[in-house]
Amino acid sequence: MAKCAFLGLGVMGHPMAGHLAAAGHEVTVYNRTASKADAWAQQHGGRMAPTPREAAEGADFVMACVGNDDDLRQVCTGADGAFAGMSEGAIFVDHTTVSSAVTHELYAIAKAEGFGFVDAPVSGGQAGAENGQLVVMCGGDQPDYDMAEPVIAAYAKLCKRIGDSGAGQKCKMVNQICIAGLVQGLSEGMAFAEKAGIDGRAVVEVIGGGAAGSWQMVNRHETMLDDKFDHGFAVDWMRKDLAICLATAEEIGASLPVTALVDQFYKDVQSMGGGRWDTSSLVKRLKAFD
Ligand code: NAP
């Protein structure tokens, strides 16, 4: 069993850290809002630390799941950042969805200071985190990955190294690109069914298992038809992720016309007050712009 630190006890981090403790690892948590760390420690019996540095001191593995590039820099660097407390040979595992630029920057610092850095963004959402069934896509040095993988297994149904540092984040970009167009297509289908006067549930029952089927169709058609979006993966997070995808596409010369369009549709959803709505709320925008 390993000594682990977990930084960021949000929707994702709280249950992920809980799975580490349940697997028998010795876990110290840090959260910017200390009351959440206190609640986690009471529930799971681990320790809480007042700064990322103190959480990282003496840990074999330091996991983080915070918000964006700047948030990750804040918990890693500076006098109270985790990097100031990392032991030589320890491994930092970043589960935040961030750019590959910040990943390269932090990987380089980690290597210079004698510890490992694995980028390890996740998919599977809140339910995947709570059930310990996340998919984890990794980048970094093979020996660091090999050491981290059995610990990550506490909350993963699948964990794979895609390549060198940044490859995990690039894989997550592909995931978000594939989702964006798909959710818009599903929204158009559901809105079309309604306009055509046919029962969307019956439609999905018939087509859901065929070539048009998808995780989104199975798991989101009901709530789309019920006009419920107070759950799932927030539009604000999706726009953060799509901004990373579009900036990277610009750098590497990839074409993302549908992703760019859907990103603008999500901007409309934000202006409708839907920043925290699930990404399937594209259907609400379609109906509003009818
Ligand atoms: P969340 O519920 O908003 O939690 C964010 C966590 O990060 C909180 O613990 C927050 O602390 C902490 N944090 C944010 N900025 C910070 C800073 N500058 N310094 C220190 N701590 C900071 O977010 P989440 O849904 O868990 O998502 C976390 C990451 O996972 C994001 O990158 C997201 O894109 C990715 N992700 C999310 C999902 C999902 O379904 N939610 C799925 C896949 C990937 P406070 O408690 O003090 O605010």
mmCIF file of C-alpha atoms and ligand atoms in Angstrom:
data_model
loop_
_atom_site.group_PDB
_atom_site.id
_atom_site.type_symbol
_atom_site.label_atom_id
_atom_site.label_comp_id
_atom_site.label_asym_id
_atom_site.label_seq_id
_atom_site.Cartn_x
_atom_site.Cartn_y
_atom_site.Cartn_z
ATOM 1 C CA MET A 1 0.000 0.000 0.000
ATOM 2 C CA ALA A 2 1.209 3.493 -0.840
ATOM 3 C CA LYS A 3 1.282 6.881 0.856
ATOM 4 C CA CYS A 4 -0.907 9.126 -1.312
ATOM 5 C CA ALA A 5 -1.945 12.770 -1.341
ATOM 6 C CA PHE A 6 -5.019 13.999 -3.199
ATOM 7 C CA LEU A 7 -5.427 17.680 -4.140
ATOM 8 C CA GLY A 8 -8.896 18.915 -5.097
ATOM 9 C CA LEU A 9 -11.992 17.295 -3.610
ATOM 10 C CA GLY A 10 -14.616 18.407 -6.105
ATOM 11 C CA VAL A 11 -17.265 16.334 -7.864
ATOM 12 C CA MET A 12 -14.525 14.055 -9.214
ATOM 13 C CA GLY A 13 -11.714 14.270 -6.657
ATOM 14 C CA HIS A 14 -13.809 13.574 -3.554
ATOM 15 C CA PRO A 15 -14.921 10.085 -4.614
ATOM 16 C CA MET A 16 -11.571 9.287 -6.288
ATOM 17 C CA ALA A 17 -9.696 10.008 -3.061
ATOM 18 C CA GLY A 18 -12.309 7.911 -1.244
ATOM 19 C CA HIS A 19 -11.529 4.916 -3.463
ATOM 20 C CA LEU A 20 -7.814 5.268 -2.665
ATOM 21 C CA ALA A 21 -8.594 5.140 1.057
ATOM 22 C CA ALA A 22 -10.996 2.204 0.587
ATOM 23 C CA ALA A 23 -8.254 0.306 -1.277
ATOM 24 C CA GLY A 24 -6.080 0.611 1.841
ATOM 25 C CA HIS A 25 -3.738 3.428 0.808
ATOM 26 C CA GLU A 26 -2.706 5.999 3.399
ATOM 27 C CA VAL A 27 -4.341 9.188 2.086
ATOM 28 C CA THR A 28 -3.765 12.853 2.960
ATOM 29 C CA VAL A 29 -6.115 15.324 1.284
ATOM 30 C CA TYR A 30 -5.909 19.024 0.492
ATOM 31 C CA ASN A 31 -8.795 21.202 -0.661
ATOM 32 C CA ARG A 32 -8.759 24.992 -1.147
ATOM 33 C CA THR A 33 -12.058 25.203 0.760
ATOM 34 C CA ALA A 34 -10.866 23.459 3.914
ATOM 35 C CA SER A 35 -14.350 22.453 5.118
ATOM 36 C CA LYS A 36 -14.580 19.949 2.223
ATOM 37 C CA ALA A 37 -11.272 18.361 3.221
ATOM 38 C CA ASP A 38 -12.481 18.158 6.795
ATOM 39 C CA ALA A 39 -15.720 16.459 5.684
ATOM 40 C CA TRP A 40 -13.732 14.017 3.522
ATOM 41 C CA ALA A 41 -11.369 13.152 6.404
ATOM 42 C CA GLN A 42 -14.309 12.549 8.760
ATOM 43 C CA GLN A 43 -15.984 10.271 6.203
ATOM 44 C CA HIS A 44 -12.904 8.300 5.145
ATOM 45 C CA GLY A 45 -10.648 8.533 8.167
ATOM 46 C CA GLY A 46 -7.642 10.047 6.348
ATOM 47 C CA ARG A 47 -5.603 13.145 7.186
ATOM 48 C CA MET A 48 -6.080 16.656 5.813
ATOM 49 C CA ALA A 49 -3.269 19.118 5.130
ATOM 50 C CA PRO A 50 -3.527 22.925 5.058
ATOM 51 C CA THR A 51 -1.441 23.368 1.875
ATOM 52 C CA PRO A 52 -0.598 21.262 -1.199
ATOM 53 C CA ARG A 53 3.062 21.279 -0.044
ATOM 54 C CA GLU A 54 2.236 19.735 3.320
ATOM 55 C CA ALA A 55 -0.065 17.176 1.682
ATOM 56 C CA ALA A 56 2.742 16.139 -0.702
ATOM 57 C CA GLU A 57 5.447 15.805 1.958
ATOM 58 C CA GLY A 58 6.389 12.147 2.383
ATOM 59 C CA ALA A 59 3.881 10.919 -0.234
ATOM 60 C CA ASP A 60 4.815 8.302 -2.847
ATOM 61 C CA PHE A 61 2.023 9.531 -5.160
ATOM 62 C CA VAL A 62 0.381 12.945 -5.338
ATOM 63 C CA MET A 63 -2.873 13.053 -7.311
ATOM 64 C CA ALA A 64 -4.596 16.280 -8.392
ATOM 65 C CA CYS A 65 -8.029 16.955 -9.881
ATOM 66 C CA VAL A 66 -8.618 20.711 -9.926
ATOM 67 C CA GLY A 67 -10.112 23.031 -12.580
ATOM 68 C CA ASN A 68 -7.988 24.470 -15.389
ATOM 69 C CA ASP A 69 -4.372 25.295 -16.334
ATOM 70 C CA ASP A 70 -4.020 28.163 -13.851
ATOM 71 C CA ASP A 71 -5.574 26.157 -11.018
ATOM 72 C CA LEU A 72 -3.137 23.325 -11.656
ATOM 73 C CA ARG A 73 -0.165 25.738 -11.670
ATOM 74 C CA GLN A 74 -1.416 27.163 -8.363
ATOM 75 C CA VAL A 75 -1.537 23.802 -6.573
ATOM 76 C CA CYS A 76 1.808 22.667 -8.044
ATOM 77 C CA THR A 77 4.164 25.651 -7.925
ATOM 78 C CA GLY A 78 5.102 28.385 -5.456
ATOM 79 C CA ALA A 79 6.208 28.151 -1.826
ATOM 80 C CA ASP A 80 3.086 26.249 -0.718
ATOM 81 C CA GLY A 81 2.660 24.265 -3.951
ATOM 82 C CA ALA A 82 2.880 20.487 -4.023
ATOM 83 C CA PHE A 83 6.183 20.473 -5.929
ATOM 84 C CA ALA A 84 7.901 22.146 -2.946
ATOM 85 C CA GLY A 85 6.987 19.107 -0.827
ATOM 86 C CA MET A 86 7.557 16.251 -3.309
ATOM 87 C CA SER A 87 10.134 13.629 -2.363
ATOM 88 C CA GLU A 88 12.727 12.466 -4.889
ATOM 89 C CA GLY A 89 11.357 9.479 -6.815
ATOM 90 C CA ALA A 90 7.728 10.302 -5.960
ATOM 91 C CA ILE A 91 5.163 10.626 -8.757
ATOM 92 C CA PHE A 92 2.685 13.417 -9.441
ATOM 93 C CA VAL A 93 -0.459 12.182 -11.231
ATOM 94 C CA ASP A 94 -2.578 14.932 -12.765
ATOM 95 C CA HIS A 95 -6.233 14.022 -13.365
ATOM 96 C CA THR A 96 -7.274 17.584 -14.286
ATOM 97 C CA THR A 97 -8.251 18.228 -17.925
ATOM 98 C CA VAL A 98 -5.665 20.808 -18.993
ATOM 99 C CA SER A 99 -3.605 21.820 -22.032
ATOM 100 C CA SER A 100 -0.589 19.841 -23.132
ATOM 101 C CA ALA A 101 1.399 23.109 -22.808
ATOM 102 C CA VAL A 102 0.963 23.291 -19.019
ATOM 103 C CA THR A 103 1.572 19.546 -18.868
ATOM 104 C CA HIS A 104 4.953 19.917 -20.635
ATOM 105 C CA GLU A 105 5.848 22.871 -18.405
ATOM 106 C CA LEU A 106 5.136 20.962 -15.166
ATOM 107 C CA TYR A 107 6.644 17.703 -16.447
ATOM 108 C CA ALA A 108 9.919 19.566 -17.167
ATOM 109 C CA ILE A 109 10.005 21.049 -13.645
ATOM 110 C CA ALA A 110 9.221 17.660 -12.108
ATOM 111 C CA LYS A 111 11.997 15.898 -14.027
ATOM 112 C CA ALA A 112 14.523 18.643 -13.151
ATOM 113 C CA GLU A 113 13.621 18.242 -9.471
ATOM 114 C CA GLY A 114 13.841 14.444 -9.484
ATOM 115 C CA PHE A 115 10.242 13.247 -9.374
ATOM 116 C CA GLY A 116 7.821 11.898 -11.974
ATOM 117 C CA PHE A 117 4.825 13.553 -13.635
ATOM 118 C CA VAL A 118 2.058 11.587 -15.353
ATOM 119 C CA ASP A 119 -0.786 13.377 -17.142
ATOM 120 C CA ALA A 120 -3.875 11.264 -16.526
ATOM 121 C CA PRO A 121 -7.165 12.978 -17.459
ATOM 122 C CA VAL A 122 -10.302 10.923 -16.956
ATOM 123 C CA SER A 123 -13.643 10.227 -18.549
ATOM 124 C CA GLY A 124 -16.705 8.610 -17.048
ATOM 125 C CA GLY A 125 -18.112 11.616 -15.212
ATOM 126 C CA GLN A 126 -19.385 11.867 -11.662
ATOM 127 C CA ALA A 127 -20.973 8.406 -11.805
ATOM 128 C CA GLY A 128 -17.690 6.876 -13.015
ATOM 129 C CA ALA A 129 -15.794 8.567 -10.174
ATOM 130 C CA GLU A 130 -18.329 7.453 -7.567
ATOM 131 C CA ASN A 131 -18.395 3.861 -8.830
ATOM 132 C CA GLY A 132 -14.609 3.677 -9.316
ATOM 133 C CA GLN A 133 -15.181 3.013 -13.031
ATOM 134 C CA LEU A 134 -13.239 5.817 -14.712
ATOM 135 C CA VAL A 135 -11.295 5.550 -17.936
ATOM 136 C CA VAL A 136 -7.844 7.082 -17.394
ATOM 137 C CA MET A 137 -5.723 8.169 -20.380
ATOM 138 C CA CYS A 138 -2.074 8.694 -19.547
ATOM 139 C CA GLY A 139 1.073 10.341 -20.839
ATOM 140 C CA GLY A 140 4.534 10.333 -19.321
ATOM 141 C CA ASP A 141 7.594 8.150 -18.833
ATOM 142 C CA GLN A 142 6.881 4.417 -18.925
ATOM 143 C CA PRO A 143 8.541 3.627 -15.532
ATOM 144 C CA ASP A 144 6.515 6.391 -13.808
ATOM 145 C CA TYR A 145 3.324 5.124 -15.435
ATOM 146 C CA ASP A 146 4.101 1.532 -14.431
ATOM 147 C CA MET A 147 4.417 2.577 -10.789
ATOM 148 C CA ALA A 148 1.284 4.750 -10.819
ATOM 149 C CA GLU A 149 -1.038 2.365 -12.645
ATOM 150 C CA PRO A 150 -1.741 -0.065 -9.748
ATOM 151 C CA VAL A 151 -2.636 2.895 -7.507
ATOM 152 C CA ILE A 152 -4.863 4.545 -10.152
ATOM 153 C CA ALA A 153 -6.600 1.145 -10.430
ATOM 154 C CA ALA A 154 -8.501 2.000 -7.216
ATOM 155 C CA TYR A 155 -10.891 4.159 -9.286
ATOM 156 C CA ALA A 156 -10.337 2.975 -12.876
ATOM 157 C CA LYS A 157 -12.011 0.377 -15.035
ATOM 158 C CA LEU A 158 -9.426 1.083 -17.739
ATOM 159 C CA CYS A 159 -6.082 2.848 -17.506
ATOM 160 C CA LYS A 160 -3.714 3.094 -20.457
ATOM 161 C CA ARG A 161 -0.501 4.926 -21.325
ATOM 162 C CA ILE A 162 -0.967 6.534 -24.740
ATOM 163 C CA GLY A 163 2.578 7.919 -25.069
ATOM 164 C CA ASP A 164 5.032 10.516 -23.784
ATOM 165 C CA SER A 165 4.161 13.486 -21.584
ATOM 166 C CA GLY A 166 1.046 15.266 -22.908
ATOM 167 C CA ALA A 167 -0.302 12.232 -24.786
ATOM 168 C CA GLY A 168 -2.966 11.617 -22.114
ATOM 169 C CA GLN A 169 -4.260 15.178 -22.490
ATOM 170 C CA LYS A 170 -4.249 14.836 -26.299
ATOM 171 C CA CYS A 171 -6.311 11.630 -25.961
ATOM 172 C CA LYS A 172 -8.796 13.499 -23.768
ATOM 173 C CA MET A 173 -9.016 16.186 -26.504
ATOM 174 C CA VAL A 174 -9.986 13.489 -29.013
ATOM 175 C CA ASN A 175 -12.649 12.299 -26.563
ATOM 176 C CA GLN A 176 -14.153 15.803 -26.272
ATOM 177 C CA ILE A 177 -13.989 16.413 -30.056
ATOM 178 C CA CYS A 178 -15.897 13.150 -30.647
ATOM 179 C CA ILE A 179 -18.528 14.047 -28.043
ATOM 180 C CA ALA A 180 -19.191 17.607 -29.287
ATOM 181 C CA GLY A 181 -20.577 16.774 -32.724
ATOM 182 C CA LEU A 182 -22.324 13.684 -31.441
ATOM 183 C CA VAL A 183 -24.337 15.545 -28.789
ATOM 184 C CA GLN A 184 -25.418 18.165 -31.336
ATOM 185 C CA GLY A 185 -26.536 15.365 -33.700
ATOM 186 C CA LEU A 186 -28.496 13.692 -30.900
ATOM 187 C CA SER A 187 -30.084 17.042 -29.964
ATOM 188 C CA GLU A 188 -31.177 17.597 -33.554
ATOM 189 C CA GLY A 189 -32.622 14.067 -33.687
ATOM 190 C CA MET A 190 -34.602 14.457 -30.460
ATOM 191 C CA ALA A 191 -35.902 17.930 -31.413
ATOM 192 C CA PHE A 192 -36.810 16.642 -34.886
ATOM 193 C CA ALA A 193 -38.767 13.697 -33.405
ATOM 194 C CA GLU A 194 -40.753 16.087 -31.243
ATOM 195 C CA LYS A 195 -41.568 18.396 -34.189
ATOM 196 C CA ALA A 196 -42.476 15.377 -36.317
ATOM 197 C CA GLY A 197 -44.970 14.332 -33.644
ATOM 198 C CA ILE A 198 -43.401 10.957 -32.822
ATOM 199 C CA ASP A 199 -42.432 9.583 -29.384
ATOM 200 C CA GLY A 200 -38.708 10.122 -28.779
ATOM 201 C CA ARG A 201 -38.550 7.269 -26.242
ATOM 202 C CA ALA A 202 -40.034 4.824 -28.731
ATOM 203 C CA VAL A 203 -37.593 6.090 -31.375
ATOM 204 C CA VAL A 204 -34.585 5.458 -29.100
ATOM 205 C CA GLU A 205 -35.933 2.019 -28.153
ATOM 206 C CA VAL A 206 -35.855 1.116 -31.841
ATOM 207 C CA ILE A 207 -32.672 2.836 -33.045
ATOM 208 C CA GLY A 208 -30.600 2.932 -29.820
ATOM 209 C CA GLY A 209 -29.023 -0.476 -30.366
ATOM 210 C CA GLY A 210 -28.196 0.172 -34.028
ATOM 211 C CA ALA A 211 -25.681 2.259 -35.941
ATOM 212 C CA ALA A 212 -27.126 5.523 -34.553
ATOM 213 C CA GLY A 213 -26.719 4.384 -30.955
ATOM 214 C CA SER A 214 -24.273 5.950 -28.510
ATOM 215 C CA TRP A 215 -23.591 6.333 -24.785
ATOM 216 C CA GLN A 216 -25.137 9.786 -25.067
ATOM 217 C CA MET A 217 -28.267 8.395 -26.702
ATOM 218 C CA VAL A 218 -28.722 5.693 -24.061
ATOM 219 C CA ASN A 219 -27.914 7.902 -21.074
ATOM 220 C CA ARG A 220 -29.200 11.327 -22.098
ATOM 221 C CA HIS A 221 -32.306 10.983 -24.297
ATOM 222 C CA GLU A 222 -34.702 10.685 -21.336
ATOM 223 C CA THR A 223 -33.429 13.834 -19.625
ATOM 224 C CA MET A 224 -33.352 15.704 -22.939
ATOM 225 C CA LEU A 225 -36.999 14.814 -23.545
ATOM 226 C CA ASP A 226 -37.837 15.777 -19.943
ATOM 227 C CA ASP A 227 -35.954 19.109 -20.316
ATOM 228 C CA LYS A 228 -33.717 18.271 -17.306
ATOM 229 C CA PHE A 229 -30.101 19.372 -17.337
ATOM 230 C CA ASP A 230 -29.225 19.811 -13.680
ATOM 231 C CA HIS A 231 -26.729 16.905 -13.679
ATOM 232 C CA GLY A 232 -23.750 15.482 -15.548
ATOM 233 C CA PHE A 233 -20.870 17.323 -17.224
ATOM 234 C CA ALA A 234 -21.191 21.111 -17.101
ATOM 235 C CA VAL A 235 -21.186 23.303 -20.227
ATOM 236 C CA ASP A 236 -18.578 25.611 -18.603
ATOM 237 C CA TRP A 237 -16.178 22.656 -18.278
ATOM 238 C CA MET A 238 -16.923 21.578 -21.859
ATOM 239 C CA ARG A 239 -16.107 25.080 -23.184
ATOM 240 C CA LYS A 240 -12.822 25.004 -21.254
ATOM 241 C CA ASP A 241 -12.016 21.650 -22.868
ATOM 242 C CA LEU A 242 -13.070 22.733 -26.366
ATOM 243 C CA ALA A 243 -10.912 25.868 -26.085
ATOM 244 C CA ILE A 244 -7.943 23.549 -25.438
ATOM 245 C CA CYS A 245 -8.922 21.388 -28.438
ATOM 246 C CA LEU A 246 -9.316 24.384 -30.770
ATOM 247 C CA ALA A 247 -6.018 25.983 -29.677
ATOM 248 C CA THR A 248 -4.200 22.688 -30.162
ATOM 249 C CA ALA A 249 -5.821 22.196 -33.592
ATOM 250 C CA GLU A 250 -4.499 25.623 -34.589
ATOM 251 C CA GLU A 251 -0.982 24.640 -33.452
ATOM 252 C CA ILE A 252 -0.902 21.287 -35.231
ATOM 253 C CA GLY A 253 -2.870 22.323 -38.336
ATOM 254 C CA ALA A 254 -5.885 20.051 -37.699
ATOM 255 C CA SER A 255 -9.323 21.001 -38.998
ATOM 256 C CA LEU A 256 -12.201 21.026 -36.465
ATOM 257 C CA PRO A 257 -15.124 22.765 -38.206
ATOM 258 C CA VAL A 258 -17.934 20.954 -36.359
ATOM 259 C CA THR A 259 -16.192 21.268 -32.980
ATOM 260 C CA ALA A 260 -15.752 25.023 -33.543
ATOM 261 C CA LEU A 261 -19.444 25.404 -34.417
ATOM 262 C CA VAL A 262 -20.652 23.372 -31.434
ATOM 263 C CA ASP A 263 -18.369 25.440 -29.187
ATOM 264 C CA GLN A 264 -20.315 28.526 -30.319
ATOM 265 C CA PHE A 265 -23.587 26.711 -29.595
ATOM 266 C CA TYR A 266 -22.319 26.066 -26.053
ATOM 267 C CA LYS A 267 -21.558 29.791 -25.797
ATOM 268 C CA ASP A 268 -25.266 30.392 -26.553
ATOM 269 C CA VAL A 269 -26.187 27.924 -23.789
ATOM 270 C CA GLN A 270 -23.974 29.867 -21.366
ATOM 271 C CA SER A 271 -25.747 33.099 -22.317
ATOM 272 C CA MET A 272 -29.063 31.332 -21.603
ATOM 273 C CA GLY A 273 -27.778 30.829 -18.016
ATOM 274 C CA GLY A 274 -26.763 27.217 -18.642
ATOM 275 C CA GLY A 275 -23.093 27.234 -17.691
ATOM 276 C CA ARG A 276 -23.662 24.517 -15.088
ATOM 277 C CA TRP A 277 -26.166 22.528 -17.178
ATOM 278 C CA ASP A 278 -25.192 19.144 -18.622
ATOM 279 C CA THR A 279 -23.715 19.227 -22.146
ATOM 280 C CA SER A 280 -26.919 17.609 -23.499
ATOM 281 C CA SER A 281 -28.581 21.045 -23.012
ATOM 282 C CA LEU A 282 -27.688 21.751 -26.671
ATOM 283 C CA VAL A 283 -31.240 20.530 -27.334
ATOM 284 C CA LYS A 284 -32.616 23.350 -25.160
ATOM 285 C CA ARG A 285 -30.685 25.864 -27.266
ATOM 286 C CA LEU A 286 -32.078 24.351 -30.478
ATOM 287 C CA LYS A 287 -35.634 24.766 -29.195
ATOM 288 C CA ALA A 288 -34.940 28.302 -27.928
ATOM 289 C CA PHE A 289 -33.509 29.335 -31.325
ATOM 290 C CA ASP A 290 -36.395 27.725 -33.253
HETATM 291 P P1 NAP B 1 -15.312 20.801 -9.304
HETATM 292 O O1 NAP B 1 -16.377 19.990 -8.669
HETATM 293 O O2 NAP B 1 -15.602 22.221 -9.641
HETATM 294 O O3 NAP B 1 -14.030 20.738 -8.335
HETATM 295 C C1 NAP B 1 -12.872 21.452 -8.609
HETATM 296 C C2 NAP B 1 -11.899 21.238 -7.463
HETATM 297 O O4 NAP B 1 -10.694 21.958 -7.738
HETATM 298 C C3 NAP B 1 -12.401 21.768 -6.119
HETATM 299 O O5 NAP B 1 -11.903 20.933 -5.102
HETATM 300 C C4 NAP B 1 -11.750 23.162 -6.049
HETATM 301 O O6 NAP B 1 -11.581 23.634 -4.734
HETATM 302 C C5 NAP B 1 -10.418 22.860 -6.677
HETATM 303 N N1 NAP B 1 -9.782 24.051 -7.229
HETATM 304 C C6 NAP B 1 -10.179 24.753 -8.322
HETATM 305 N N2 NAP B 1 -9.351 25.784 -8.533
HETATM 306 C C7 NAP B 1 -8.403 25.718 -7.569
HETATM 307 C C8 NAP B 1 -7.247 26.502 -7.264
HETATM 308 N N3 NAP B 1 -6.922 27.566 -8.008
HETATM 309 N N4 NAP B 1 -6.517 26.159 -6.189
HETATM 310 C C9 NAP B 1 -6.858 25.090 -5.447
HETATM 311 N N5 NAP B 1 -7.920 24.310 -5.679
HETATM 312 C C10 NAP B 1 -8.678 24.626 -6.732
HETATM 313 O O7 NAP B 1 -14.771 20.127 -10.651
HETATM 314 P P2 NAP B 1 -14.831 18.586 -11.102
HETATM 315 O O8 NAP B 1 -16.131 18.332 -11.779
HETATM 316 O O9 NAP B 1 -14.396 17.714 -9.980
HETATM 317 O O10 NAP B 1 -13.716 18.601 -12.272
HETATM 318 C C11 NAP B 1 -12.328 18.629 -11.980
HETATM 319 C C12 NAP B 1 -11.531 18.398 -13.262
HETATM 320 O O11 NAP B 1 -11.923 17.150 -13.843
HETATM 321 C C13 NAP B 1 -11.763 19.475 -14.338
HETATM 322 O O12 NAP B 1 -10.568 19.691 -15.040
HETATM 323 C C14 NAP B 1 -12.811 18.824 -15.243
HETATM 324 O O13 NAP B 1 -12.751 19.324 -16.581
HETATM 325 C C15 NAP B 1 -12.385 17.365 -15.175
HETATM 326 N N6 NAP B 1 -13.464 16.390 -15.456
HETATM 327 C C16 NAP B 1 -14.700 16.540 -14.869
HETATM 328 C C17 NAP B 1 -15.699 15.613 -15.165
HETATM 329 C C18 NAP B 1 -17.083 15.743 -14.564
HETATM 330 O O14 NAP B 1 -18.010 15.021 -15.025
HETATM 331 N N7 NAP B 1 -17.308 16.599 -13.556
HETATM 332 C C19 NAP B 1 -15.440 14.546 -16.024
HETATM 333 C C20 NAP B 1 -14.168 14.398 -16.578
HETATM 334 C C21 NAP B 1 -13.187 15.342 -16.282
HETATM 335 P P3 NAP B 1 -12.803 24.371 -3.949
HETATM 336 O O15 NAP B 1 -13.606 23.281 -3.326
HETATM 337 O O16 NAP B 1 -12.149 25.248 -2.968
HETATM 338 O O17 NAP B 1 -13.584 25.153 -4.991
#
